[in-house]
PDB file of C-alpha atoms in Angstrom:
ATOM      1  CA  UNK A  83      -3.923  -1.496  -3.777  1.00 36.00           C
ATOM      2  CA  UNK A  84      -6.675  -3.419  -1.594  1.00 41.00           C
ATOM      3  CA  UNK A  85      -4.599  -7.165  -1.858  1.00 40.00           C
ATOM      4  CA  UNK A  86      -4.749 -10.283  -2.404  1.00 41.00           C
ATOM      5  CA  UNK A  87      -8.547 -12.103  -2.896  1.00 41.00           C
ATOM      6  CA  UNK A  88      -7.182 -16.147  -1.402  1.00 45.00           C
ATOM      7  CA  UNK A  89      -9.221 -18.985  -2.317  1.00 49.00           C
ATOM      8  CA  UNK A  90     -12.519 -17.254  -1.750  1.00 46.00           C
ATOM      9  CA  UNK A  91     -12.944 -19.129   1.834  1.00 56.00           C
ATOM     10  CA  UNK A  92      -9.993 -17.368   3.771  1.00 78.00           C
ATOM     11  CA  UNK A  93     -10.210 -13.590   2.962  1.00 82.00           C
ATOM     12  CA  UNK A  94     -13.290 -11.483   2.136  1.00 72.00           C
ATOM     13  CA  UNK A  95     -14.440  -8.725   0.386  1.00 62.00           C
ATOM     14  CA  UNK A  96     -18.288  -7.514   1.741  1.00 60.00           C
ATOM     15  CA  UNK A  97     -20.718  -6.468   0.166  1.00 61.00           C
ATOM     16  CA  UNK A  98     -20.363  -2.590   2.409  1.00 64.00           C
ATOM     17  CA  UNK A  99     -17.297  -1.467  -0.198  1.00 53.00           C
ATOM     18  CA  UNK A 100     -19.570  -0.536  -3.047  1.00 45.00           C
ATOM     19  CA  UNK A 101     -20.814   2.005   0.204  1.00 45.00           C
ATOM     20  CA  UNK A 102     -17.868   4.029  -0.397  1.00 49.00           C
ATOM     21  CA  UNK A 103     -15.963   3.563  -3.803  1.00 43.00           C
ATOM     22  CA  UNK A 104     -14.057   7.226  -3.508  1.00 46.00           C
ATOM     23  CA  UNK A 105     -12.081   5.780  -0.244  1.00 53.00           C
ATOM     24  CA  UNK A 106     -11.305   2.355  -0.454  1.00 55.00           C
ATOM     25  CA  UNK A 107     -12.703  -1.045  -0.026  1.00 61.00           C
ATOM     26  CA  UNK A 108     -13.330  -3.297   2.752  1.00 70.00           C
ATOM     27  CA  UNK A 109     -11.810  -6.036   1.584  1.00 80.00           C
ATOM     28  CA  UNK A 110      -8.515  -8.042   0.892  1.00 88.00           C
ATOM     29  CA  UNK A 111      -5.833  -7.152   3.177  1.00 93.00           C
ATOM     30  CA  UNK A 112      -5.666  -3.762   2.430  1.00 93.00           C
ATOM     31  CA  UNK A 113      -3.046  -0.744   4.231  1.00 95.00           C
ATOM     32  CA  UNK A 114      -2.539   1.451   6.908  1.00 96.00           C
ATOM     33  CA  UNK A 115       0.843   2.716   6.338  1.00 98.00           C
ATOM     34  CA  UNK A 116       2.393   5.733   7.259  1.00 98.00           C
ATOM     35  CA  UNK A 117      -0.279   6.184   9.636  1.00 97.00           C
ATOM     36  CA  UNK A 118      -2.833   3.518  11.610  1.00 95.00           C
ATOM     37  CA  UNK A 119      -6.150   4.784  12.235  1.00 87.00           C
ATOM     38  CA  UNK A 120      -5.984   8.304  13.643  1.00 87.00           C
ATOM     39  CA  UNK A 121      -3.432  11.146  13.132  1.00 89.00           C
ATOM     40  CA  UNK A 122      -2.776  14.713  11.638  1.00 92.00           C
ATOM     41  CA  UNK A 123      -3.000  12.586   8.116  1.00 94.00           C
ATOM     42  CA  UNK A 124      -6.447  11.036   6.522  1.00 90.00           C
ATOM     43  CA  UNK A 125      -7.747   7.627   8.731  1.00 90.00           C
ATOM     44  CA  UNK A 126      -5.050   4.538   8.541  1.00 93.00           C
ATOM     45  CA  UNK A 127      -2.613   6.513   5.551  1.00 95.00           C
ATOM     46  CA  UNK A 128      -3.439   6.698   1.890  1.00 96.00           C
ATOM     47  CA  UNK A 129      -1.608   3.637   1.081  1.00 97.00           C
ATOM     48  CA  UNK A 130      -5.004   1.707   0.486  1.00 94.00           C
ATOM     49  CA  UNK A 131      -6.513   4.655  -1.504  1.00 91.00           C
ATOM     50  CA  UNK A 132      -3.929   3.901  -4.085  1.00 94.00           C
ATOM     51  CA  UNK A 133      -2.724   2.242  -7.542  1.00 94.00           C
ATOM     52  CA  UNK A 134      -0.026  -0.177  -6.574  1.00 97.00           C
ATOM     53  CA  UNK A 135       2.844  -0.668  -9.820  1.00 98.00           C
ATOM     54  CA  UNK A 136       3.812  -4.626 -10.411  1.00 98.00           C
ATOM     55  CA  UNK A 137       7.315  -5.277 -10.684  1.00 98.00           C
ATOM     56  CA  UNK A 138       7.669  -8.933 -10.864  1.00 97.00           C
ATOM     57  CA  UNK A 139       5.654 -12.083 -10.947  1.00 97.00           C
ATOM     58  CA  UNK A 140       6.882 -15.566 -11.147  1.00 97.00           C
ATOM     59  CA  UNK A 141       4.778 -18.849 -11.033  1.00 96.00           C
ATOM     60  CA  UNK A 142       7.997 -21.207  -8.270  1.00 88.00           C
ATOM     61  CA  UNK A 143       7.067 -24.395  -7.836  1.00 90.00           C
ATOM     62  CA  UNK A 144       3.390 -24.334  -8.933  1.00 92.00           C
ATOM     63  CA  UNK A 145       2.935 -21.648  -6.622  1.00 94.00           C
ATOM     64  CA  UNK A 146       2.268 -18.106  -8.208  1.00 97.00           C
ATOM     65  CA  UNK A 147       4.330 -14.662  -6.419  1.00 97.00           C
ATOM     66  CA  UNK A 148       3.477 -11.651  -7.637  1.00 98.00           C
ATOM     67  CA  UNK A 149       5.696  -8.293  -5.803  1.00 98.00           C
ATOM     68  CA  UNK A 150       4.465  -4.509  -5.894  1.00 98.00           C
ATOM     69  CA  UNK A 151       5.276  -1.403  -5.591  1.00 98.00           C
ATOM     70  CA  UNK A 152       4.590   2.341  -3.957  1.00 98.00           C
ATOM     71  CA  UNK A 153       6.490   4.997  -4.351  1.00 98.00           C
ATOM     72  CA  UNK A 154       5.876   8.795  -3.169  1.00 98.00           C
ATOM     73  CA  UNK A 155       3.795  11.356  -5.014  1.00 98.00           C
ATOM     74  CA  UNK A 156       2.548  14.321  -5.345  1.00 97.00           C
ATOM     75  CA  UNK A 157      -0.742  12.473  -3.435  1.00 96.00           C
ATOM     76  CA  UNK A 158       0.865  11.472  -0.361  1.00 97.00           C
ATOM     77  CA  UNK A 159       3.168  14.441  -0.403  1.00 97.00           C
ATOM     78  CA  UNK A 160       0.619  16.543   0.638  1.00 96.00           C
ATOM     79  CA  UNK A 161       0.414  14.555   3.281  1.00 96.00           C
ATOM     80  CA  UNK A 162       3.354  13.074   4.604  1.00 98.00           C
ATOM     81  CA  UNK A 163       6.656  15.245   2.877  1.00 98.00           C
ATOM     82  CA  UNK A 164       9.350  12.443   2.697  1.00 98.00           C
ATOM     83  CA  UNK A 165      10.724   9.921  -0.164  1.00 98.00           C
ATOM     84  CA  UNK A 166      10.358   6.076   0.534  1.00 98.00           C
ATOM     85  CA  UNK A 167       9.721   2.241  -1.836  1.00 98.00           C
ATOM     86  CA  UNK A 168       6.992   0.157  -0.361  1.00 98.00           C
ATOM     87  CA  UNK A 169       7.681  -2.767  -2.086  1.00 98.00           C
ATOM     88  CA  UNK A 170       4.494  -5.952  -0.706  1.00 98.00           C
ATOM     89  CA  UNK A 171       5.229  -9.486  -2.597  1.00 98.00           C
ATOM     90  CA  UNK A 172       2.809 -11.701  -1.863  1.00 97.00           C
ATOM     91  CA  UNK A 173       3.024 -15.869  -2.259  1.00 97.00           C
ATOM     92  CA  UNK A 174      -0.598 -18.036  -2.958  1.00 95.00           C
ATOM     93  CA  UNK A 175       0.341 -21.999  -2.093  1.00 93.00           C
ATOM     94  CA  UNK A 176      -2.452 -24.661  -1.863  1.00 90.00           C
ATOM     95  CA  UNK A 177      -3.360 -24.299   1.228  1.00 92.00           C
ATOM     96  CA  UNK A 178      -2.057 -20.326   2.671  1.00 95.00           C
ATOM     97  CA  UNK A 179      -1.336 -17.178   1.681  1.00 96.00           C
ATOM     98  CA  UNK A 180       2.237 -15.886   1.914  1.00 97.00           C
ATOM     99  CA  UNK A 181       3.080 -11.516   2.198  1.00 97.00           C
ATOM    100  CA  UNK A 182       6.478  -9.513   2.793  1.00 98.00           C
ATOM    101  CA  UNK A 183       5.943  -6.448   3.325  1.00 98.00           C
ATOM    102  CA  UNK A 184       8.936  -3.928   3.151  1.00 98.00           C
ATOM    103  CA  UNK A 185       9.535   0.140   3.446  1.00 98.00           C
ATOM    104  CA  UNK A 186      12.920   1.819   2.608  1.00 98.00           C
ATOM    105  CA  UNK A 187      13.918   5.455   2.968  1.00 98.00           C
ATOM    106  CA  UNK A 188      14.923   7.022  -0.045  1.00 98.00           C
ATOM    107  CA  UNK A 189      15.031  10.288   1.431  1.00 98.00           C
ATOM    108  CA  UNK A 190      18.235  12.248   2.689  1.00 98.00           C
ATOM    109  CA  UNK A 191      16.599  12.546   5.755  1.00 98.00           C
ATOM    110  CA  UNK A 192      14.728  10.833   8.196  1.00 98.00           C
ATOM    111  CA  UNK A 193      11.385   8.946   8.791  1.00 98.00           C
ATOM    112  CA  UNK A 194       8.756   7.603  11.139  1.00 98.00           C
ATOM    113  CA  UNK A 195       5.680   5.738  10.947  1.00 98.00           C
ATOM    114  CA  UNK A 196       3.172   2.732  11.856  1.00 98.00           C
ATOM    115  CA  UNK A 197       1.798   0.572  10.213  1.00 98.00           C
ATOM    116  CA  UNK A 198      -0.760  -2.111  10.146  1.00 98.00           C
ATOM    117  CA  UNK A 199      -2.329  -4.894   7.257  1.00 97.00           C
ATOM    118  CA  UNK A 200      -6.001  -5.096   7.719  1.00 95.00           C
ATOM    119  CA  UNK A 201      -7.050  -8.345   6.922  1.00 95.00           C
ATOM    120  CA  UNK A 202     -10.622  -9.237   6.372  1.00 95.00           C
ATOM    121  CA  UNK A 203     -11.337 -13.113   6.961  1.00 95.00           C
ATOM    122  CA  UNK A 204     -14.960 -14.595   5.708  1.00 94.00           C
ATOM    123  CA  UNK A 205     -16.923 -15.311   8.843  1.00 95.00           C
ATOM    124  CA  UNK A 206     -19.733 -16.032  10.075  1.00 96.00           C
ATOM    125  CA  UNK A 207     -20.097 -13.506  13.236  1.00 97.00           C
ATOM    126  CA  UNK A 208     -22.157 -15.095  16.061  1.00 98.00           C
ATOM    127  CA  UNK A 209     -19.001 -18.541  15.648  1.00 98.00           C
ATOM    128  CA  UNK A 210     -16.158 -16.230  15.403  1.00 98.00           C
ATOM    129  CA  UNK A 211     -13.503 -17.077  17.751  1.00 98.00           C
ATOM    130  CA  UNK A 212      -9.425 -15.818  17.913  1.00 98.00           C
ATOM    131  CA  UNK A 213      -7.650 -17.602  19.742  1.00 98.00           C
ATOM    132  CA  UNK A 214      -3.429 -16.983  21.070  1.00 98.00           C
ATOM    133  CA  UNK A 215      -3.892 -13.632  22.909  1.00 98.00           C
ATOM    134  CA  UNK A 216      -4.071 -14.509  26.013  1.00 98.00           C
ATOM    135  CA  UNK A 217      -1.838 -12.152  27.983  1.00 98.00           C
ATOM    136  CA  UNK A 218      -1.614  -9.505  26.233  1.00 98.00           C
ATOM    137  CA  UNK A 219      -1.764  -5.444  26.947  1.00 98.00           C
ATOM    138  CA  UNK A 220      -4.867  -4.183  25.704  1.00 98.00           C
ATOM    139  CA  UNK A 221      -5.748  -0.842  24.719  1.00 97.00           C
ATOM    140  CA  UNK A 222      -9.585  -1.123  24.117  1.00 97.00           C
ATOM    141  CA  UNK A 223     -11.389   1.665  22.045  1.00 92.00           C
ATOM    142  CA  UNK A 224     -14.703   0.580  23.567  1.00 91.00           C
ATOM    143  CA  UNK A 225     -16.507   2.946  23.647  1.00 87.00           C
ATOM    144  CA  UNK A 226     -14.075   5.890  22.984  1.00 87.00           C
ATOM    145  CA  UNK A 227     -11.812   5.355  19.893  1.00 82.00           C
ATOM    146  CA  UNK A 228      -9.456   8.959  20.888  1.00 82.00           C
ATOM    147  CA  UNK A 229      -9.069   7.569  24.775  1.00 90.00           C
ATOM    148  CA  UNK A 230      -8.721   3.601  24.409  1.00 93.00           C
ATOM    149  CA  UNK A 231      -8.848   1.675  27.922  1.00 96.00           C
ATOM    150  CA  UNK A 232      -5.442   0.299  29.247  1.00 97.00           C
ATOM    151  CA  UNK A 233      -6.470  -3.223  30.015  1.00 97.00           C
ATOM    152  CA  UNK A 234      -5.275  -6.869  29.808  1.00 98.00           C
ATOM    153  CA  UNK A 235      -6.519  -9.513  28.051  1.00 98.00           C
ATOM    154  CA  UNK A 236      -7.609 -12.504  30.351  1.00 98.00           C
ATOM    155  CA  UNK A 237      -9.866 -14.515  28.226  1.00 98.00           C
ATOM    156  CA  UNK A 238      -8.025 -17.573  26.321  1.00 98.00           C
ATOM    157  CA  UNK A 239     -10.489 -17.516  23.241  1.00 98.00           C
ATOM    158  CA  UNK A 240     -11.802 -13.571  22.284  1.00 98.00           C
ATOM    159  CA  UNK A 241     -15.112 -13.354  21.064  1.00 98.00           C
ATOM    160  CA  UNK A 242     -17.477 -10.783  18.695  1.00 98.00           C
ATOM    161  CA  UNK A 243     -21.007 -10.005  20.570  1.00 97.00           C
ATOM    162  CA  UNK A 244     -21.382  -7.069  19.655  1.00 96.00           C
ATOM    163  CA  UNK A 245     -19.118  -4.033  18.728  1.00 96.00           C
ATOM    164  CA  UNK A 246     -15.021  -4.403  19.083  1.00 97.00           C
ATOM    165  CA  UNK A 247     -12.443  -2.595  18.274  1.00 97.00           C
ATOM    166  CA  UNK A 248      -9.096  -3.747  20.293  1.00 97.00           C
ATOM    167  CA  UNK A 249      -5.230  -3.228  19.772  1.00 98.00           C
ATOM    168  CA  UNK A 250      -3.030  -6.111  21.397  1.00 98.00           C
ATOM    169  CA  UNK A 251       0.454  -4.779  22.094  1.00 98.00           C
ATOM    170  CA  UNK A 252       3.454  -7.318  22.552  1.00 97.00           C
ATOM    171  CA  UNK A 253       1.181  -9.959  20.354  1.00 98.00           C
ATOM    172  CA  UNK A 254       2.076 -13.222  20.180  1.00 98.00           C
ATOM    173  CA  UNK A 255       3.495 -13.991  16.019  1.00 98.00           C
ATOM    174  CA  UNK A 256       1.406 -17.158  15.835  1.00 98.00           C
ATOM    175  CA  UNK A 257      -2.768 -16.796  16.568  1.00 98.00           C
ATOM    176  CA  UNK A 258      -5.548 -19.032  15.871  1.00 98.00           C
ATOM    177  CA  UNK A 259      -8.891 -17.939  14.021  1.00 98.00           C
ATOM    178  CA  UNK A 260     -11.977 -20.001  13.766  1.00 98.00           C
ATOM    179  CA  UNK A 261     -14.389 -18.306  11.356  1.00 96.00           C
ATOM    180  CA  UNK A 262     -17.314 -19.425  12.095  1.00 97.00           C
ATOM    181  CA  UNK A 263     -17.212 -21.122   8.751  1.00 94.00           C
ATOM    182  CA  UNK A 264     -15.982 -24.406   9.503  1.00 94.00           C
ATOM    183  CA  UNK A 265     -12.147 -23.636   9.193  1.00 94.00           C
ATOM    184  CA  UNK A 266      -9.775 -22.818  10.949  1.00 96.00           C
ATOM    185  CA  UNK A 267      -6.840 -20.508   9.979  1.00 97.00           C
ATOM    186  CA  UNK A 268      -3.546 -19.269  11.166  1.00 98.00           C
ATOM    187  CA  UNK A 269      -2.292 -16.054  11.946  1.00 98.00           C
ATOM    188  CA  UNK A 270       1.396 -15.969  12.147  1.00 98.00           C
ATOM    189  CA  UNK A 271       4.731 -13.662  11.198  1.00 98.00           C
ATOM    190  CA  UNK A 272       7.204 -12.396  11.372  1.00 98.00           C
ATOM    191  CA  UNK A 273       8.196  -8.372  12.831  1.00 98.00           C
ATOM    192  CA  UNK A 274       4.863  -7.608  13.127  1.00 98.00           C
ATOM    193  CA  UNK A 275       5.222  -6.630  17.091  1.00 98.00           C
ATOM    194  CA  UNK A 276       1.325  -6.473  17.104  1.00 98.00           C
ATOM    195  CA  UNK A 277      -2.021  -7.077  16.721  1.00 98.00           C
ATOM    196  CA  UNK A 278      -5.627  -6.050  15.992  1.00 98.00           C
ATOM    197  CA  UNK A 279      -9.201  -7.000  16.067  1.00 98.00           C
ATOM    198  CA  UNK A 280     -12.337  -5.626  14.780  1.00 97.00           C
ATOM    199  CA  UNK A 281     -15.876  -5.734  13.325  1.00 97.00           C
ATOM    200  CA  UNK A 282     -18.293  -2.966  13.095  1.00 95.00           C
ATOM    201  CA  UNK A 283     -21.248  -4.757  14.525  1.00 96.00           C
ATOM    202  CA  UNK A 284     -24.270  -1.996  13.417  1.00 95.00           C
ATOM    203  CA  UNK A 285     -21.671   0.472  12.250  1.00 93.00           C
ATOM    204  CA  UNK A 286     -21.878  -1.411   8.828  1.00 92.00           C
ATOM    205  CA  UNK A 287     -24.954  -2.836   9.465  1.00 93.00           C
ATOM    206  CA  UNK A 288     -25.688  -4.375   6.264  1.00 91.00           C
ATOM    207  CA  UNK A 289     -22.324  -7.079   6.279  1.00 91.00           C
ATOM    208  CA  UNK A 290     -21.233  -7.137   9.116  1.00 94.00           C
ATOM    209  CA  UNK A 291     -21.738 -10.411  10.233  1.00 95.00           C
ATOM    210  CA  UNK A 292     -19.947 -11.743   7.156  1.00 94.00           C
ATOM    211  CA  UNK A 293     -16.483 -10.795   7.827  1.00 95.00           C
ATOM    212  CA  UNK A 294     -14.048  -9.995  11.040  1.00 96.00           C
ATOM    213  CA  UNK A 295     -10.417  -7.913  10.795  1.00 96.00           C
ATOM    214  CA  UNK A 296      -7.476 -10.236  12.293  1.00 98.00           C
ATOM    215  CA  UNK A 297      -4.695  -7.591  11.649  1.00 98.00           C
ATOM    216  CA  UNK A 298      -1.067  -7.917  12.190  1.00 98.00           C
ATOM    217  CA  UNK A 299       0.170  -4.299  13.035  1.00 98.00           C
ATOM    218  CA  UNK A 300       3.549  -2.189  14.113  1.00 98.00           C
ATOM    219  CA  UNK A 301       1.632   0.509  16.312  1.00 96.00           C
ATOM    220  CA  UNK A 302       4.389   1.256  18.121  1.00 94.00           C
ATOM    221  CA  UNK A 303       6.404   3.941  15.769  1.00 97.00           C
ATOM    222  CA  UNK A 304       9.477   2.359  13.308  1.00 98.00           C
ATOM    223  CA  UNK A 305      12.263   5.127  12.617  1.00 98.00           C
ATOM    224  CA  UNK A 306      14.208   4.924   9.426  1.00 98.00           C
ATOM    225  CA  UNK A 307      16.704   6.855   8.879  1.00 98.00           C
ATOM    226  CA  UNK A 308      17.784   7.376   5.415  1.00 98.00           C
ATOM    227  CA  UNK A 309      18.732   4.239   3.001  1.00 98.00           C
ATOM    228  CA  UNK A 310      17.327   2.956   5.927  1.00 98.00           C
ATOM    229  CA  UNK A 311      14.461  -0.410   5.673  1.00 98.00           C
ATOM    230  CA  UNK A 312      12.212  -2.049   7.462  1.00 98.00           C
ATOM    231  CA  UNK A 313      10.638  -5.263   6.642  1.00 98.00           C
ATOM    232  CA  UNK A 314       7.971  -7.968   8.259  1.00 98.00           C
ATOM    233  CA  UNK A 315       6.322 -10.940   6.915  1.00 98.00           C
ATOM    234  CA  UNK A 316       2.579 -12.045   7.398  1.00 98.00           C
ATOM    235  CA  UNK A 317       1.745 -16.064   6.368  1.00 98.00           C
ATOM    236  CA  UNK A 318      -1.906 -16.977   6.217  1.00 97.00           C
ATOM    237  CA  UNK A 319      -2.794 -20.470   6.328  1.00 96.00           C
ATOM    238  CA  UNK A 320      -6.052 -22.704   6.286  1.00 95.00           C
ATOM    239  CA  UNK A 321      -4.971 -26.218   9.054  1.00 91.00           C
TER     240      UNK A 321
END
């Protein structure tokens, strides 16, 4: 389930997605679950590679709402042998998009996970900047993703002059994205404690100029006992 295409001017489906149809598409709001980044299973886990089921849909005061569900199956258990339920609620407003992700442990044993919403925004990368990250602890994956460099963000505005792949630990709950196309977008959240900025530059030469990823993330492991749940919310708003 690759997420929602909202308004066209805000979220992006990149031209590069046609290059890897066997795994996932590069666009919308892919889910990284139950693993963010590399690890014992495939990159970013399995949730972005599979179909989610629609459990509910309605229109409330003119705002369409849909709730999707993902449960464990033989495919997920081949990588992560736990029973779980993931619920993802999306609400479309006139100038914003709200999402709520709920992870429920339906197993009889505890499990742990990391997660992120790998959101792709339409952009003109030469003009992109992100405000709000100054003072955050950084894990910079450039040049070696397997050995990120620890640091601290000193800039008021983060720009994208080349390859960028950086984790921000303890990030603020609100960031402002200038997408270089004349739009300013506020990305706010509850319980997504971290953020990630990514643009692959020449690694995806055909399309890197047209998008930027500003991701809400949970890099520190979440521990859930049987019947326990974890909830995180995101709001993307054009201002």
